[in-house]
Amino acid sequence: LVLLLVALGLRSRRPRSFPPGPWALPLVGNMLSLDFNNLHNDMTKLAEQYGNVYSLKMGPVWTVVLNGFSTLQEGLSKGDHMSDRPAFPIHTDVLPDLGIVFANGYSWKQQRQFALSTLKYFGVGKKSHESSILEEFRYMSKEIASHKGKPFNLHFLMKNAVSNIICSLIFGHRFDYKDEKFLQLITLLDKGVQIEGSIWAQLYNAFPVLMRRLPGPHHTLQKGYRDIMDFMKTEINKHREDWNPSDPRDFIDCFLTEIQKHQDKRDDEPDACFDEGNLVKCSFDLFGAGTETTSITLRWGVLYMAKYTEIQEKVQEEIDSVIGQSREPSMEDRPNMPYTDAVIHEIQRIGNVAPLNLPHMTNRDVQIGGYTIPKGVIVMPNLTSVLFDKNEWETPNTFNPGHFLNKEGKFVQRAAFIPFSVGKRVCLGENLARIELFLLFTSFLQRFTFSMPPGVEAVFKPRVSIFLSPQPYQICATLREE
Ligand code: HEM
């Protein structure tokens, strides 16, 4: 037993030249000393003690945490040595294909490029696509107005509406807000994201052999992911029935054409992974990534407006003077609306939707901050450490649109504003998300005034998963014409 303990103790020692960090216990590493409901703050605090590059052990797995703007820039933007993703057993056990978000190497480059060019082909960033976002707002507005200023929870309405924007691009159609099957799907995604950020997922990734046999919410997550994949398969099969390669309607049609091209060439490029399994996974990735983050950001936005009514009024004044009430917003309005733009940026900064980014992994030995990180080590670029850095922001813990305005009231871009991350893995949907946020947020406040129900205080303590989202809340939305 003594020998075993000594061996385990030796195994949990840091490799030479590895970044420092708290002492790791044999087997569990640092997992017991971390609060998984507050991981982003724990990780930011540890940087004060161990510096901007430090290491932790998650069970038997070494993880390096990067903190601060210049360290993240150095790690993610200079070259691609930290642009791989780790393979997590909780995913690979149920999602065998690569997709985009967790793909690496040649396949990732091909799929990322293909997804970006397909989104562009279907008008993302162009006027034609703006109108489909505004059309979704019209559906949403009807639904919000039906509550006649009485308290309601817009959690699933926001998710459904935002999801419809990416679904129209993937599947070529939207889903009705009363569509039970679709509601089930976004509920599964909601639950999945919640469990992903919990200790259960961390335990599964650290001890997969054991966790596969133990009951727990990790199985609910995996069942949910399987169900979402089945939904994608059904949509793909429906597409096959009336697919016309010369008239693609959406991402799935374009991918089917690509599969055929690769088959015709007798696939001299198998590593690009244009096959049906990967179509399912890529659709899954775009659906998941395009639904959660943007809808959470908008829910933060509505909550902040209900709390800071004077800021809401200033945004509405700007909307009234630049757009008025007789036409819908357009992206061309953004340069003329510095205050609204600053408010949206501040919502994203303080909302801190992806607090620890997505995990990265080194694909060769890397030198950073005077340390050596070997190939194959997990890297967590801590976005919280940048978005709340007191050296970057005048009042990091206060909702202050002034962070993005100069003395003359003009909008100023800030380098440390990186909610979409930086470098080769930067959010693929950044352009789409920025358009959605501007058009939907502006449309909300053009049409409605938001307030908390009488006697209810806004709560800003987030619900923690891999994302930080508002706790479910009730809101009143009054039509502005009234
Ligand atoms: C990746 C944030 C909206 C698709 C990411 C990452 C972040 C992020 C932090 C990880 C970057 C990294 O690993 O360094 C956000 C935020 C959004 C948003 C804050 C909205 C406010 C969207 C939308 C889409 C999308 C609308 C839909 C197309 C993706 C994809 C990836 C990604 C596919 C993986 C990229 C890759 O691994 O190459 N996003 N995102 N995101 N995002 Fe977003």
Short mmCIF file of C-alpha atoms and ligand atoms in Angstrom, two decimals:
data_model
loop_
_atom_site.label_atom_id
_atom_site.label_comp_id
_atom_site.label_asym_id
_atom_site.label_seq_id
_atom_site.Cartn_x
_atom_site.Cartn_y
_atom_site.Cartn_z
CA LEU A 1 0.00 0.00 0.00
CA VAL A 2 2.85 2.37 0.90
CA LEU A 3 4.56 1.64 -2.40
CA LEU A 4 1.30 2.24 -4.27
CA LEU A 5 0.79 5.56 -2.50
CA VAL A 6 4.37 6.62 -3.24
CA ALA A 7 3.89 5.68 -6.91
CA LEU A 8 0.63 7.64 -7.09
CA GLY A 9 2.27 10.59 -5.30
CA LEU A 10 5.11 10.58 -7.83
CA ARG A 11 2.65 10.39 -10.73
CA SER A 12 0.80 13.46 -9.48
CA ARG A 13 4.00 15.56 -9.47
CA ARG A 14 4.22 18.20 -12.16
CA PRO A 15 6.43 17.44 -15.14
CA ARG A 16 9.68 19.47 -15.27
CA SER A 17 9.28 23.08 -16.58
CA PHE A 18 5.50 22.68 -16.31
CA PRO A 19 3.50 25.72 -15.05
CA PRO A 20 3.09 25.83 -11.24
CA GLY A 21 -0.20 25.31 -9.43
CA PRO A 22 -1.79 24.01 -6.24
CA TRP A 23 -0.64 20.69 -4.85
CA ALA A 24 -2.53 17.85 -6.52
CA LEU A 25 -3.76 14.82 -4.57
CA PRO A 26 -3.16 11.35 -5.97
CA LEU A 27 -6.07 10.12 -8.16
CA VAL A 28 -8.45 13.09 -7.76
CA GLY A 29 -5.85 15.80 -8.39
CA ASN A 30 -7.34 19.24 -7.62
CA MET A 31 -10.95 18.28 -8.24
CA LEU A 32 -11.97 18.32 -4.56
CA SER A 33 -10.69 21.84 -3.98
CA LEU A 34 -12.58 23.41 -6.90
CA ASP A 35 -16.14 24.72 -6.72
CA PHE A 36 -17.79 23.56 -9.94
CA ASN A 37 -20.60 26.07 -9.42
CA ASN A 38 -18.08 28.87 -9.49
CA LEU A 39 -15.21 27.41 -11.49
CA HIS A 40 -14.54 30.56 -13.55
CA ASN A 41 -14.08 32.68 -10.41
CA ASP A 42 -11.99 30.01 -8.66
CA MET A 43 -9.77 29.79 -11.71
CA THR A 44 -9.43 33.57 -11.95
CA LYS A 45 -8.46 33.78 -8.24
CA LEU A 46 -5.82 31.05 -8.63
CA ALA A 47 -4.05 33.28 -11.17
CA GLU A 48 -3.42 35.84 -8.40
CA GLN A 49 -1.49 33.17 -6.53
CA TYR A 50 0.24 31.23 -9.29
CA GLY A 51 0.48 33.72 -12.17
CA ASN A 52 -1.20 33.95 -15.56
CA VAL A 53 -0.10 30.47 -16.65
CA TYR A 54 -0.70 27.75 -14.08
CA SER A 55 -1.71 24.11 -14.01
CA LEU A 56 -4.33 21.95 -12.32
CA LYS A 57 -4.97 18.25 -12.32
CA MET A 58 -8.50 17.09 -13.12
CA GLY A 59 -8.37 13.54 -11.82
CA PRO A 60 -5.43 12.05 -13.70
CA VAL A 61 -5.51 14.73 -16.45
CA TRP A 62 -3.19 17.76 -16.44
CA THR A 63 -4.81 21.03 -17.50
CA VAL A 64 -3.10 24.38 -18.06
CA VAL A 65 -5.12 27.55 -17.44
CA LEU A 66 -4.26 30.73 -19.37
CA ASN A 67 -5.27 34.08 -17.86
CA GLY A 68 -5.10 37.72 -18.90
CA PHE A 69 -5.35 39.33 -22.32
CA SER A 70 -1.70 39.19 -23.36
CA THR A 71 -1.33 35.53 -22.30
CA LEU A 72 -4.47 34.52 -24.25
CA GLN A 73 -3.24 36.48 -27.25
CA GLU A 74 0.15 34.78 -27.06
CA GLY A 75 -1.37 31.33 -26.59
CA LEU A 76 -4.20 31.46 -29.11
CA SER A 77 -3.29 34.04 -31.73
CA LYS A 78 0.39 33.33 -32.42
CA GLY A 79 0.39 30.23 -34.60
CA ASP A 80 -1.87 27.23 -34.21
CA HIS A 81 0.03 25.26 -31.58
CA MET A 82 -2.89 25.47 -29.12
CA SER A 83 -5.73 25.18 -31.59
CA ASP A 84 -6.56 21.48 -31.16
CA ARG A 85 -9.46 20.23 -29.06
CA PRO A 86 -9.21 17.38 -26.56
CA ALA A 87 -11.41 14.32 -27.08
CA PHE A 88 -13.68 13.98 -24.06
CA PRO A 89 -15.05 10.46 -23.37
CA ILE A 90 -18.46 11.91 -22.40
CA HIS A 91 -18.76 13.07 -26.04
CA THR A 92 -16.83 10.42 -27.95
CA ASP A 93 -18.86 7.63 -26.31
CA VAL A 94 -22.03 8.93 -27.99
CA LEU A 95 -20.88 11.31 -30.74
CA PRO A 96 -18.34 9.28 -32.72
CA ASP A 97 -18.12 11.65 -35.68
CA LEU A 98 -15.96 14.73 -35.69
CA GLY A 99 -18.12 17.69 -36.76
CA ILE A 100 -16.59 21.14 -36.29
CA VAL A 101 -16.42 22.03 -32.61
CA PHE A 102 -14.40 18.99 -31.50
CA ALA A 103 -12.65 18.17 -34.77
CA ASN A 104 -8.92 18.61 -35.31
CA GLY A 105 -6.40 18.83 -38.12
CA TYR A 106 -7.35 18.59 -41.77
CA SER A 107 -10.98 17.57 -41.21
CA TRP A 108 -11.57 20.53 -38.85
CA LYS A 109 -10.05 23.01 -41.34
CA GLN A 110 -12.17 21.64 -44.19
CA GLN A 111 -15.40 21.56 -42.20
CA ARG A 112 -14.88 25.00 -40.67
CA GLN A 113 -14.15 26.49 -44.08
CA PHE A 114 -17.15 24.71 -45.61
CA ALA A 115 -19.53 25.89 -42.85
CA LEU A 116 -18.31 29.49 -43.12
CA SER A 117 -18.65 29.60 -46.89
CA THR A 118 -22.10 27.96 -46.75
CA LEU A 119 -23.38 30.50 -44.21
CA LYS A 120 -22.07 33.23 -46.50
CA TYR A 121 -23.71 31.60 -49.54
CA PHE A 122 -27.07 31.75 -47.76
CA GLY A 123 -26.67 35.45 -47.16
CA VAL A 124 -25.26 35.78 -43.63
CA GLY A 125 -23.92 39.33 -43.46
CA LYS A 126 -26.13 40.45 -46.35
CA LYS A 127 -29.42 42.34 -46.47
CA SER A 128 -31.37 39.24 -47.59
CA HIS A 129 -30.50 37.43 -44.38
CA GLU A 130 -31.28 40.47 -42.21
CA SER A 131 -34.86 40.25 -43.35
CA SER A 132 -35.21 36.63 -42.21
CA ILE A 133 -33.96 37.66 -38.73
CA LEU A 134 -36.48 40.49 -38.66
CA GLU A 135 -39.20 38.10 -39.78
CA GLU A 136 -38.39 35.89 -36.78
CA PHE A 137 -38.68 38.96 -34.57
CA ARG A 138 -42.19 39.60 -35.92
CA TYR A 139 -43.29 36.13 -34.78
CA MET A 140 -41.65 36.69 -31.46
CA SER A 141 -43.11 40.13 -31.00
CA LYS A 142 -46.63 38.75 -31.49
CA GLU A 143 -45.98 36.16 -28.82
CA ILE A 144 -44.54 38.71 -26.36
CA ALA A 145 -47.39 41.15 -27.00
CA SER A 146 -49.92 38.37 -26.26
CA HIS A 147 -48.89 38.57 -22.58
CA LYS A 148 -50.32 42.14 -22.52
CA GLY A 149 -47.69 43.50 -20.10
CA LYS A 150 -48.28 40.69 -17.57
CA PRO A 151 -45.25 38.79 -16.15
CA PHE A 152 -44.01 35.86 -18.23
CA ASN A 153 -40.82 33.85 -18.67
CA LEU A 154 -39.14 34.30 -22.05
CA HIS A 155 -36.53 31.56 -21.57
CA PHE A 156 -37.83 29.07 -24.15
CA LEU A 157 -39.36 31.66 -26.44
CA MET A 158 -35.93 33.32 -26.79
CA LYS A 159 -34.24 29.97 -27.35
CA ASN A 160 -36.81 28.89 -29.94
CA ALA A 161 -36.62 32.21 -31.82
CA VAL A 162 -32.81 32.39 -31.87
CA SER A 163 -32.60 28.71 -32.75
CA ASN A 164 -34.96 29.29 -35.68
CA ILE A 165 -32.38 31.63 -37.23
CA ILE A 166 -29.68 28.94 -37.34
CA CYS A 167 -32.28 26.22 -38.09
CA SER A 168 -33.43 28.11 -41.19
CA LEU A 169 -29.83 28.00 -42.40
CA ILE A 170 -29.28 24.31 -41.56
CA PHE A 171 -32.74 22.82 -42.33
CA GLY A 172 -34.22 25.50 -44.57
CA HIS A 173 -37.18 26.17 -42.29
CA ARG A 174 -38.16 27.49 -38.86
CA PHE A 175 -40.15 25.73 -36.13
CA ASP A 176 -43.40 26.98 -34.68
CA TYR A 177 -43.18 28.08 -31.03
CA LYS A 178 -45.81 25.47 -30.18
CA ASP A 179 -44.03 22.61 -31.98
CA GLU A 180 -43.78 20.02 -29.19
CA LYS A 181 -41.01 18.03 -30.86
CA PHE A 182 -38.83 21.08 -31.31
CA LEU A 183 -39.49 22.29 -27.76
CA GLN A 184 -38.37 18.88 -26.57
CA LEU A 185 -35.20 19.26 -28.62
CA ILE A 186 -34.21 22.64 -27.18
CA THR A 187 -35.06 21.38 -23.69
CA LEU A 188 -32.65 18.47 -24.25
CA LEU A 189 -29.96 20.90 -25.35
CA ASP A 190 -30.65 23.11 -22.33
CA LYS A 191 -30.29 20.14 -19.95
CA GLY A 192 -27.23 18.81 -21.79
CA VAL A 193 -25.38 22.11 -21.47
CA GLN A 194 -26.26 22.20 -17.77
CA ILE A 195 -24.81 18.73 -17.10
CA GLU A 196 -21.74 19.44 -19.30
CA GLY A 197 -20.69 22.12 -16.82
CA SER A 198 -21.21 19.97 -13.74
CA ILE A 199 -18.84 17.80 -11.72
CA TRP A 200 -20.50 14.73 -13.33
CA ALA A 201 -19.09 15.51 -16.76
CA GLN A 202 -15.65 16.24 -15.25
CA LEU A 203 -15.72 12.92 -13.38
CA TYR A 204 -16.77 11.09 -16.54
CA ASN A 205 -13.87 12.58 -18.50
CA ALA A 206 -11.41 11.82 -15.68
CA PHE A 207 -12.61 8.27 -14.91
CA PRO A 208 -14.61 7.07 -17.96
CA VAL A 209 -14.34 3.35 -17.25
CA LEU A 210 -15.86 3.78 -13.80
CA MET A 211 -18.43 6.43 -14.73
CA ARG A 212 -19.82 4.41 -17.65
CA ARG A 213 -21.01 1.90 -15.05
CA LEU A 214 -22.26 4.34 -12.42
CA PRO A 215 -25.74 5.87 -12.63
CA GLY A 216 -26.00 9.66 -12.73
CA PRO A 217 -27.00 12.68 -14.83
CA HIS A 218 -24.15 11.97 -17.29
CA HIS A 219 -26.37 9.26 -18.79
CA THR A 220 -29.22 11.78 -19.17
CA LEU A 221 -26.82 14.03 -21.09
CA GLN A 222 -25.71 11.22 -23.38
CA LYS A 223 -29.32 10.09 -24.02
CA GLY A 224 -30.23 13.71 -24.82
CA TYR A 225 -27.37 14.00 -27.32
CA ARG A 226 -28.43 10.73 -28.98
CA ASP A 227 -31.99 12.08 -29.33
CA ILE A 228 -30.72 15.31 -30.89
CA MET A 229 -28.63 13.27 -33.35
CA ASP A 230 -31.75 11.24 -34.25
CA PHE A 231 -33.59 14.48 -34.96
CA MET A 232 -30.75 15.58 -37.28
CA LYS A 233 -30.89 12.19 -39.06
CA THR A 234 -34.64 12.54 -39.62
CA GLU A 235 -34.19 16.02 -41.11
CA ILE A 236 -31.38 14.73 -43.38
CA ASN A 237 -33.52 11.82 -44.60
CA LYS A 238 -36.38 14.22 -45.41
CA HIS A 239 -33.91 16.35 -47.40
CA ARG A 240 -32.77 13.35 -49.42
CA GLU A 241 -36.35 12.85 -50.70
CA ASP A 242 -36.46 16.08 -52.72
CA TRP A 243 -32.82 17.15 -52.83
CA ASN A 244 -31.82 18.95 -56.01
CA PRO A 245 -28.05 19.56 -56.18
CA SER A 246 -28.48 22.43 -58.61
CA ASP A 247 -30.85 24.28 -56.28
CA PRO A 248 -29.54 23.96 -52.70
CA ARG A 249 -31.94 25.20 -50.03
CA ASP A 250 -29.72 25.03 -46.97
CA PHE A 251 -26.57 23.67 -45.24
CA ILE A 252 -27.80 20.05 -45.43
CA ASP A 253 -28.38 20.24 -49.20
CA CYS A 254 -24.93 21.74 -49.74
CA PHE A 255 -23.33 19.04 -47.58
CA LEU A 256 -25.17 16.29 -49.50
CA THR A 257 -23.71 17.70 -52.72
CA GLU A 258 -20.27 17.69 -51.14
CA ILE A 259 -20.72 14.03 -50.09
CA GLN A 260 -21.60 13.14 -53.66
CA LYS A 261 -18.63 15.04 -55.07
CA HIS A 262 -16.33 13.13 -52.75
CA GLN A 263 -17.94 9.81 -53.74
CA ASP A 264 -17.60 10.65 -57.44
CA LYS A 265 -13.92 11.35 -56.96
CA ARG A 266 -13.74 7.91 -55.31
CA ASP A 267 -12.78 9.89 -52.27
CA ASP A 268 -9.16 10.83 -52.72
CA GLU A 269 -9.66 13.11 -49.71
CA PRO A 270 -11.20 10.84 -47.04
CA ASP A 271 -9.73 12.92 -44.21
CA ALA A 272 -12.03 15.84 -45.07
CA CYS A 273 -14.84 13.63 -43.68
CA PHE A 274 -17.63 14.57 -46.07
CA ASP A 275 -19.86 11.66 -45.17
CA GLU A 276 -23.32 11.28 -43.70
CA GLY A 277 -22.13 10.68 -40.12
CA ASN A 278 -20.22 13.93 -40.20
CA LEU A 279 -23.19 15.78 -41.70
CA VAL A 280 -25.21 14.73 -38.65
CA LYS A 281 -22.47 15.93 -36.30
CA CYS A 282 -21.84 19.24 -38.13
CA SER A 283 -25.59 20.00 -38.11
CA PHE A 284 -25.65 19.15 -34.39
CA ASP A 285 -22.68 21.50 -33.74
CA LEU A 286 -24.16 24.43 -35.64
CA PHE A 287 -27.56 23.92 -34.02
CA GLY A 288 -26.10 23.74 -30.49
CA ALA A 289 -23.59 26.56 -30.86
CA GLY A 290 -26.04 28.79 -32.72
CA THR A 291 -28.84 28.37 -30.19
CA GLU A 292 -27.43 28.61 -26.69
CA THR A 293 -24.95 31.50 -26.53
CA THR A 294 -26.93 34.11 -28.47
CA SER A 295 -30.23 33.41 -26.71
CA ILE A 296 -28.52 33.55 -23.29
CA THR A 297 -26.92 36.90 -24.20
CA LEU A 298 -30.30 38.35 -25.21
CA ARG A 299 -31.89 37.11 -21.98
CA TRP A 300 -29.12 38.89 -20.05
CA GLY A 301 -29.84 41.97 -22.17
CA VAL A 302 -33.54 42.05 -21.32
CA LEU A 303 -32.78 41.56 -17.61
CA TYR A 304 -30.22 44.40 -17.56
CA MET A 305 -32.66 46.72 -19.33
CA ALA A 306 -35.41 45.92 -16.82
CA LYS A 307 -33.04 46.71 -13.96
CA TYR A 308 -31.28 49.79 -15.42
CA THR A 309 -34.34 51.61 -16.71
CA GLU A 310 -32.43 54.85 -17.36
CA ILE A 311 -30.10 52.97 -19.74
CA GLN A 312 -33.11 51.35 -21.43
CA GLU A 313 -34.64 54.83 -21.94
CA LYS A 314 -31.41 56.15 -23.48
CA VAL A 315 -31.32 53.24 -25.93
CA GLN A 316 -34.96 53.90 -26.83
CA GLU A 317 -34.24 57.60 -27.39
CA GLU A 318 -31.44 56.66 -29.78
CA ILE A 319 -33.70 54.17 -31.59
CA ASP A 320 -36.44 56.82 -31.90
CA SER A 321 -34.08 59.43 -33.31
CA VAL A 322 -32.16 57.16 -35.74
CA ILE A 323 -34.80 54.60 -36.80
CA GLY A 324 -38.12 55.90 -35.53
CA GLN A 325 -41.21 53.71 -35.29
CA SER A 326 -42.15 53.48 -38.95
CA ARG A 327 -39.45 51.10 -40.17
CA GLU A 328 -37.48 48.10 -38.90
CA PRO A 329 -33.83 48.32 -37.78
CA SER A 330 -31.05 47.48 -40.22
CA MET A 331 -27.34 46.82 -39.81
CA GLU A 332 -26.71 50.11 -41.62
CA ASP A 333 -28.08 51.83 -38.50
CA ARG A 334 -25.37 50.48 -36.23
CA PRO A 335 -22.66 53.11 -36.97
CA ASN A 336 -25.23 55.80 -36.14
CA MET A 337 -26.18 54.18 -32.83
CA PRO A 338 -23.04 54.28 -30.65
CA TYR A 339 -24.94 54.12 -27.37
CA THR A 340 -26.97 51.03 -28.32
CA ASP A 341 -23.83 49.40 -29.70
CA ALA A 342 -22.00 50.11 -26.42
CA VAL A 343 -24.88 48.67 -24.38
CA ILE A 344 -24.86 45.44 -26.42
CA HIS A 345 -21.08 45.11 -26.00
CA GLU A 346 -21.39 45.71 -22.26
CA ILE A 347 -24.13 43.07 -21.98
CA GLN A 348 -21.78 40.61 -23.65
CA ARG A 349 -18.83 41.61 -21.45
CA ILE A 350 -20.62 41.43 -18.12
CA GLY A 351 -22.85 38.51 -19.18
CA ASN A 352 -19.61 36.54 -19.77
CA VAL A 353 -21.58 33.79 -21.48
CA ALA A 354 -18.65 31.41 -22.14
CA PRO A 355 -16.60 32.08 -18.99
CA LEU A 356 -13.89 29.48 -19.55
CA ASN A 357 -14.11 29.44 -23.35
CA LEU A 358 -14.10 25.97 -24.90
CA PRO A 359 -11.15 23.71 -24.05
CA HIS A 360 -8.12 23.72 -26.33
CA MET A 361 -5.20 21.29 -26.55
CA THR A 362 -1.55 21.66 -27.55
CA ASN A 363 -0.62 19.91 -30.79
CA ARG A 364 3.16 20.19 -30.14
CA ASP A 365 5.42 21.20 -27.26
CA VAL A 366 4.71 24.86 -26.53
CA GLN A 367 6.67 27.52 -24.62
CA ILE A 368 4.53 30.09 -22.86
CA GLY A 369 5.23 32.43 -19.93
CA GLY A 370 8.63 30.76 -19.47
CA TYR A 371 7.10 27.27 -19.08
CA THR A 372 6.97 24.27 -21.38
CA ILE A 373 3.62 22.62 -22.05
CA PRO A 374 4.06 19.26 -23.77
CA LYS A 375 2.01 18.15 -26.77
CA GLY A 376 -1.44 16.77 -25.90
CA VAL A 377 -2.11 18.85 -22.75
CA ILE A 378 -5.55 20.43 -22.23
CA VAL A 379 -5.51 24.24 -22.16
CA MET A 380 -8.32 26.37 -20.75
CA PRO A 381 -8.19 29.98 -22.00
CA ASN A 382 -9.98 31.79 -19.14
CA LEU A 383 -12.12 34.50 -20.78
CA THR A 384 -13.38 35.69 -17.36
CA SER A 385 -9.86 36.77 -16.45
CA VAL A 386 -9.90 39.15 -19.45
CA LEU A 387 -13.52 40.38 -19.44
CA PHE A 388 -13.29 41.28 -15.72
CA ASP A 389 -9.64 42.38 -15.56
CA LYS A 390 -9.38 45.54 -13.47
CA ASN A 391 -6.38 46.63 -15.56
CA GLU A 392 -8.50 46.55 -18.71
CA TRP A 393 -11.87 47.90 -17.52
CA GLU A 394 -12.56 50.99 -15.40
CA THR A 395 -15.38 49.34 -13.41
CA PRO A 396 -15.16 45.61 -14.24
CA ASN A 397 -17.93 44.48 -11.89
CA THR A 398 -20.45 47.20 -12.78
CA PHE A 399 -22.78 47.30 -15.79
CA ASN A 400 -21.30 50.34 -17.51
CA PRO A 401 -21.81 50.98 -21.25
CA GLY A 402 -19.24 53.78 -20.81
CA HIS A 403 -16.58 51.06 -21.19
CA PHE A 404 -17.24 51.31 -24.92
CA LEU A 405 -17.75 55.07 -25.30
CA ASN A 406 -15.27 57.93 -25.48
CA LYS A 407 -15.80 61.39 -24.00
CA GLU A 408 -17.67 62.54 -27.11
CA GLY A 409 -20.07 59.60 -26.85
CA LYS A 410 -18.53 57.79 -29.85
CA PHE A 411 -18.29 53.99 -29.81
CA VAL A 412 -14.80 52.65 -29.08
CA GLN A 413 -13.74 49.07 -29.74
CA ARG A 414 -11.71 47.55 -26.86
CA ALA A 415 -9.02 44.94 -27.54
CA ALA A 416 -9.87 43.07 -24.33
CA PHE A 417 -13.46 42.52 -25.51
CA ILE A 418 -13.08 38.85 -26.47
CA PRO A 419 -16.34 36.98 -25.65
CA PHE A 420 -15.94 35.15 -28.98
CA SER A 421 -12.34 34.20 -28.08
CA VAL A 422 -9.40 34.89 -30.43
CA GLY A 423 -7.12 32.99 -32.81
CA LYS A 424 -7.73 30.10 -35.17
CA ARG A 425 -10.64 28.67 -33.15
CA VAL A 426 -12.40 32.02 -32.72
CA CYS A 427 -16.20 31.58 -32.76
CA LEU A 428 -17.29 30.52 -36.24
CA GLY A 429 -20.63 32.29 -35.78
CA GLU A 430 -19.25 35.63 -34.53
CA ASN A 431 -20.48 37.57 -37.54
CA LEU A 432 -23.91 35.97 -37.45
CA ALA A 433 -24.19 36.44 -33.66
CA ARG A 434 -23.27 40.14 -33.82
CA ILE A 435 -25.95 40.72 -36.47
CA GLU A 436 -28.57 38.78 -34.49
CA LEU A 437 -27.72 40.65 -31.29
CA PHE A 438 -27.97 44.08 -32.90
CA LEU A 439 -31.15 43.45 -34.89
CA LEU A 440 -33.03 41.58 -32.16
CA PHE A 441 -31.98 43.79 -29.24
CA THR A 442 -32.85 46.96 -31.17
CA SER A 443 -36.16 45.48 -32.33
CA PHE A 444 -37.07 44.53 -28.75
CA LEU A 445 -36.56 48.05 -27.46
CA GLN A 446 -38.16 49.68 -30.48
CA ARG A 447 -41.34 47.76 -29.78
CA PHE A 448 -41.35 47.08 -26.00
CA THR A 449 -40.33 48.51 -22.64
CA PHE A 450 -39.17 45.83 -20.21
CA SER A 451 -39.68 45.95 -16.45
CA MET A 452 -39.50 43.61 -13.48
CA PRO A 453 -42.87 42.47 -12.11
CA PRO A 454 -43.98 44.65 -9.18
CA GLY A 455 -42.06 43.80 -6.00
CA VAL A 456 -39.57 41.51 -7.81
CA GLU A 457 -35.83 42.30 -7.81
CA ALA A 458 -33.65 41.34 -10.78
CA VAL A 459 -31.20 38.55 -9.86
CA PHE A 460 -27.80 38.64 -11.55
CA LYS A 461 -26.23 35.60 -9.88
CA PRO A 462 -25.80 33.32 -12.91
CA ARG A 463 -26.94 29.77 -13.46
CA VAL A 464 -23.64 27.99 -14.07
CA SER A 465 -23.08 25.37 -16.75
CA ILE A 466 -20.42 25.51 -19.46
CA PHE A 467 -22.24 28.82 -20.04
CA LEU A 468 -23.33 31.49 -17.57
CA SER A 469 -27.01 32.26 -18.03
CA PRO A 470 -29.58 34.21 -16.01
CA GLN A 471 -31.62 32.26 -13.48
CA PRO A 472 -35.13 31.77 -14.94
CA TYR A 473 -36.98 35.05 -14.46
CA GLN A 474 -40.38 36.64 -15.03
CA ILE A 475 -40.53 39.88 -17.00
CA CYS A 476 -43.18 42.41 -18.06
CA ALA A 477 -43.07 43.71 -21.64
CA THR A 478 -45.24 46.75 -22.41
CA LEU A 479 -45.92 47.77 -26.00
CA ARG A 480 -44.33 51.18 -26.58
CA GLU A 481 -47.15 52.55 -28.75
CA GLU A 482 -49.35 52.26 -25.70
C1 HEM B 1 -16.95 28.50 -30.87
C2 HEM B 1 -18.72 32.21 -28.26
C3 HEM B 1 -22.57 32.43 -31.22
C4 HEM B 1 -20.86 28.68 -33.76
C5 HEM B 1 -17.12 29.49 -29.92
C6 HEM B 1 -16.19 29.74 -28.83
C7 HEM B 1 -16.69 30.78 -28.11
C8 HEM B 1 -17.92 31.19 -28.72
C9 HEM B 1 -16.06 31.41 -26.87
C10 HEM B 1 -14.91 28.96 -28.57
C11 HEM B 1 -13.73 29.62 -29.22
C12 HEM B 1 -12.42 28.94 -28.87
O1 HEM B 1 -12.40 27.73 -28.72
O2 HEM B 1 -11.40 29.63 -28.73
C13 HEM B 1 -19.92 32.58 -28.83
C14 HEM B 1 -20.77 33.65 -28.34
C15 HEM B 1 -21.85 33.71 -29.18
C16 HEM B 1 -21.68 32.68 -30.19
C17 HEM B 1 -20.46 34.50 -27.12
C18 HEM B 1 -23.05 34.62 -29.15
C19 HEM B 1 -23.22 35.67 -28.42
C20 HEM B 1 -22.42 31.48 -32.19
C21 HEM B 1 -23.34 31.25 -33.29
C22 HEM B 1 -22.88 30.18 -33.99
C23 HEM B 1 -21.64 29.74 -33.34
C24 HEM B 1 -24.60 32.07 -33.59
C25 HEM B 1 -23.54 29.59 -35.22
C26 HEM B 1 -22.98 29.42 -36.34
C27 HEM B 1 -19.67 28.31 -33.17
C28 HEM B 1 -18.88 27.16 -33.62
C29 HEM B 1 -17.75 27.13 -32.79
C30 HEM B 1 -17.88 28.23 -31.86
C31 HEM B 1 -19.24 26.20 -34.74
C32 HEM B 1 -16.59 26.13 -32.87
C33 HEM B 1 -15.51 26.73 -33.75
C34 HEM B 1 -14.32 25.81 -33.92
O3 HEM B 1 -14.08 24.94 -33.08
O4 HEM B 1 -13.61 25.99 -34.92
N1 HEM B 1 -18.16 30.38 -29.83
N2 HEM B 1 -20.51 32.01 -29.93
N3 HEM B 1 -21.41 30.55 -32.26
N4 HEM B 1 -19.02 28.93 -32.13
FE1 HEM B 1 -19.73 30.53 -31.10
#
